[in-house]
Amino acid sequence: MKYSEAFLNAAADLCAAGRIIDSKERVPATSGNFSVRLPDGTIAITVSGKHKGRLQIEDIMLIDAEANSLDGKKPSAETLLHTSLYKRFPNVGCVLHPHAINAVLVSRIFKTEIVLEDYELLKAFNGITTHESRIVVPIFANDQDIPRLAAEVERYLDRHDGCYAYVIAGHGFYTWGTTVDETLRHIDALDYLFDCELRLHGVKKV
Amino acid sequence: MKYSEAFLNAAADLCAAGRIIDSKERVPATSGNFSVRLPDGTIAITVSGKHKGRLQIEDIMLIDAEANSLDGKKPSAETLLHTSLYKRFPNVGCVLHPHAINAVLVSRIFKTEIVLEDYELLKAFNGITTHESRIVVPIFANDQDIPRLAAEVERYLDRHDGCYAYVIAGHGFYTWGTTVDETLRHIDALDYLFDCELRLHGVKKV
Amino acid sequence: MKYSEAFLNAAADLCAAGRIIDSKERVPATSGNFSVRLPDGTIAITVSGKHKGRLQIEDIMLIDAEANSLDGKKPSAETLLHTSLYKRFPNVGCVLHPHAINAVLVSRIFKTEIVLEDYELLKAFNGITTHESRIVVPIFANDQDIPRLAAEVERYLDRHDGCYAYVIAGHGFYTWGTTVDETLRHIDALDYLFDCELRLHGVKKV
Amino acid sequence: MKYSEAFLNAAADLCAAGRIIDSKERVPATSGNFSVRLPDGTIAITVSGKHKGRLQIEDIMLIDAEANSLDGKKPSAETLLHTSLYKRFPNVGCVLHPHAINAVLVSRIFKTEIVLEDYELLKAFNGITTHESRIVVPIFANDQDIPRLAAEVERYLDRHDGCYAYVIAGHGFYTWGTTVDETLRHIDALDYLFDCELRLHGVKKV
């Protein structure tokens, strides 16, 4: 298949994002998956089974908005979690899903949601202009049945505005933004704020 | 605008300092801001909204001592915190403001000030020659009204000599020095000593 | 001795693996040892006494399936722990033994075994397809008598299927896989999951 | 001054060692000092006030066995702690003094000594061949009067064999070995084992 220039640029951005995310140890083993929506509505997304800190262009595939492969490569089981975010949010151009250890610990300790408030770094989230803000990150039970998990996420987002990310218990988190850079900023902020909350709640960093 | 050689050298120093500070994970997302005072009293300072570990020369702007832009770029909201330090301390040539997570945790646990004493690394602070010294780092409440926050800092510094840094709660810290290198040394020492106090606090309070 | 191309490729893979493992601080001092089984049944293995993050091709030696040196170099005392895994598991092509600090802490706290369950990252282990799995990693007492320690491991493996790794108390862990990449993935997953358990244990026991 | 080839090689080794030690964050600010004994009994040692992760050849000076400068550069105040180790131990060729934060915490918690036993990594120390060993690392009070501190160390070493290192409270540790590589190995092992003991003694790594 001959890929468009838009696809190749998005693929290069995802490879670079993977190196940044891996350098902070947020995608151990071959975990995580990342995507970018192209101007024509198709989506560049990582294939499964690759180390995200060592991605090559050929490790990125093209799907349509319904998660169908457009280039014959096999999409990851979790692709549906990406496409449903793109459908819901017309302005979202990037979805990143790391397995940062702090997200796993958060899910074990905070159970159904974690509340982040009174941090300057909340201003890293698109649209937030003061530390006197409050962000709720919901925590969903892990589920290998991805359509069922996607439906659970949908139900939550139907009822809640101002959601920037969600945690899957024992697994990792999903976050999104208008661009790759903004979404990387959301990852940085979430991992930092999760770390604050965990340390303040008495989790020993052994 | 045609920048002076002094500005360009300062800008390069700030870009390099940003990479060092980011390598220790002290400026997550696009947080932090840094400045250097030039020989003519104008100030080179980072524009807002950039990742401080990936600064380019064009991400540094020129302001006067009153925080007015001299090159048409838009100064960060926190610029006033830099200029008021330069006015107070004629020998200060650099102000650095990282968002190190330890500073946020210190502000949650120690409330109004943190006392650092009996550490060899206190000698990293300009003018301190023995571990038998005592440094107090005040902690101010976070405030999006920067002139009000600056005034709060001024009132504290009017009454206290020997202050090398202050923490803004839930936010980060400001420190200053005669040169970029000395101010980087202060960051290293503060983050290390905050880490000591936090870990020892964990021991005592659990 | 003139080495085969298969040996030289395996040696290069082990050198590269050492750099990756060292970058995560899992082989302090000159600790650890690594091996790859070649198609003819001989084994490329690190000589002892070298820093594993700075391995050169000449730091890899060739042994037969009985742990006899084939190139005159002196094998490490722990070589027997490698060869006995290759004998037991015909599909295993790589054995890696890091000294990750988490393994030492696990052995001090969990005593005889550590159970890993309900983590998405369990899917990093060959053959595991859901987080609703349970992996038991046995912990053996450290022993400088390697044949005796190898026999202890053998007795355990005789009685337990689905074992991906074992910890030696106060020492480190052994893990194995079909390829170097898969075994590196196992290291990543084990260290991450040990970290989770240790930190959560801290919460529960303090 | 024209330096000998032996000096220049030693200086290059110290610069390289500084980069390795700094990469593990064991020499914050401009802390630490390092030395190598040359075949003629003179000593190459770091000048004070430099960042040890960015050492250049000109940051290394030459002293005699009595700590007198041989090249006009000003020796660090702690030079005497190096020369007294070289006088006592004829086989010692290198002395390294990092400010690893674990050493500071160890001194706050363990007070007069820390005992390391039943760790495989004890075998990183020259002459130790089994984990069933016991190393005692004494902790001395910090003192800006270096001759007095050196005398305190001497008194301890007069009475104790098998000492590989000592901690100075709130400050850092000294360790030594026959070569730079061996001494770096001792640093790795000490920091790792201090970390184990601190975590097991309930120090929260916040």
GROMACS .gro file of N, CA and C in nm, chain B residues 37 40-43 45 61-70 75-88 147 154:
model
   96
  243ARG      N    1   1.953   3.786   3.370
  243ARG     CA    2   1.964   3.931   3.354
  243ARG      C    3   2.088   3.965   3.272
  246ASP      N    4   2.301   4.506   3.056
  246ASP     CA    5   2.233   4.636   3.047
  246ASP      C    6   2.104   4.642   3.128
  247GLY      N    7   2.077   4.537   3.208
  247GLY     CA    8   1.960   4.540   3.294
  247GLY      C    9   1.834   4.482   3.233
  248THR      N   10   1.835   4.456   3.102
  248THR     CA   11   1.722   4.386   3.042
  248THR      C   12   1.732   4.237   3.078
  249ILE      N   13   1.625   4.163   3.050
  249ILE     CA   14   1.618   4.025   3.098
  249ILE      C   15   1.575   3.931   2.984
  251ILE      N   16   1.410   3.582   2.903
  251ILE     CA   17   1.320   3.495   2.980
  251ILE      C   18   1.243   3.404   2.884
  267MET      N   19   1.256   3.529   2.515
  267MET     CA   20   1.220   3.665   2.475
  267MET      C   21   1.295   3.767   2.560
  268LEU      N   22   1.286   3.895   2.521
  268LEU     CA   23   1.356   4.002   2.593
  268LEU      C   24   1.255   4.095   2.658
  269ILE      N   25   1.273   4.121   2.787
  269ILE     CA   26   1.185   4.215   2.859
  269ILE      C   27   1.272   4.319   2.930
  270ASP      N   28   1.208   4.431   2.972
  270ASP     CA   29   1.283   4.526   3.052
  270ASP      C   30   1.261   4.495   3.201
  271ALA      N   31   1.320   4.576   3.287
  271ALA     CA   32   1.315   4.548   3.431
  271ALA      C   33   1.175   4.557   3.488
  272GLU      N   34   1.084   4.619   3.411
  272GLU     CA   35   0.945   4.630   3.457
  272GLU      C   36   0.856   4.521   3.396
  273ALA      N   37   0.920   4.424   3.330
  273ALA     CA   38   0.847   4.311   3.271
  273ALA      C   39   0.773   4.345   3.142
  274ASN      N   40   0.808   4.456   3.079
  274ASN     CA   41   0.750   4.488   2.949
  274ASN      C   42   0.824   4.415   2.838
  275SER      N   43   0.749   4.364   2.744
  275SER     CA   44   0.811   4.297   2.629
  275SER      C   45   0.887   4.398   2.545
  276LEU      N   46   1.008   4.363   2.505
  276LEU     CA   47   1.088   4.451   2.419
  276LEU      C   48   1.096   4.398   2.277
  281PRO      N   49   0.500   3.794   2.730
  281PRO     CA   50   0.566   3.735   2.848
  281PRO      C   51   0.470   3.646   2.926
  282SER      N   52   0.527   3.551   2.999
  282SER     CA   53   0.448   3.462   3.085
  282SER      C   54   0.386   3.542   3.198
  283ALA      N   55   0.274   3.491   3.248
  283ALA     CA   56   0.206   3.557   3.361
  283ALA      C   57   0.297   3.569   3.482
  284GLU      N   58   0.390   3.478   3.497
  284GLU     CA   59   0.473   3.477   3.619
  284GLU      C   60   0.599   3.565   3.606
  285THR      N   61   0.609   3.639   3.497
  285THR     CA   62   0.729   3.721   3.475
  285THR      C   63   0.759   3.815   3.592
  286LEU      N   64   0.654   3.866   3.652
  286LEU     CA   65   0.670   3.960   3.763
  286LEU      C   66   0.748   3.898   3.879
  287LEU      N   67   0.736   3.766   3.897
  287LEU     CA   68   0.811   3.701   4.006
  287LEU      C   69   0.960   3.705   3.977
  288HIS      N   70   0.996   3.705   3.850
  288HIS     CA   71   1.137   3.717   3.813
  288HIS      C   72   1.186   3.860   3.834
  289THR      N   73   1.113   3.957   3.777
  289THR     CA   74   1.164   4.096   3.782
  289THR      C   75   1.174   4.147   3.925
  290SER      N   76   1.084   4.102   4.012
  290SER     CA   77   1.092   4.155   4.148
  290SER      C   78   1.214   4.099   4.222
  291LEU      N   79   1.257   3.979   4.187
  291LEU     CA   80   1.381   3.927   4.246
  291LEU      C   81   1.503   4.004   4.194
  292TYR      N   82   1.504   4.035   4.065
  292TYR     CA   83   1.617   4.111   4.010
  292TYR      C   84   1.626   4.251   4.072
  293LYS      N   85   1.510   4.313   4.097
  293LYS     CA   86   1.511   4.447   4.159
  293LYS      C   87   1.566   4.443   4.300
  294ARG      N   88   1.526   4.342   4.374
  294ARG     CA   89   1.567   4.333   4.513
  294ARG      C   90   1.715   4.299   4.527
  353PRO      N   91   0.062   3.960   4.072
  353PRO     CA   92   0.106   4.078   4.150
  353PRO      C   93   0.083   4.057   4.301
  360GLU      N   94   0.751   3.961   4.846
  360GLU     CA   95   0.826   4.082   4.885
  360GLU      C   96   0.819   4.102   5.037
   0.00000   0.00000   0.00000
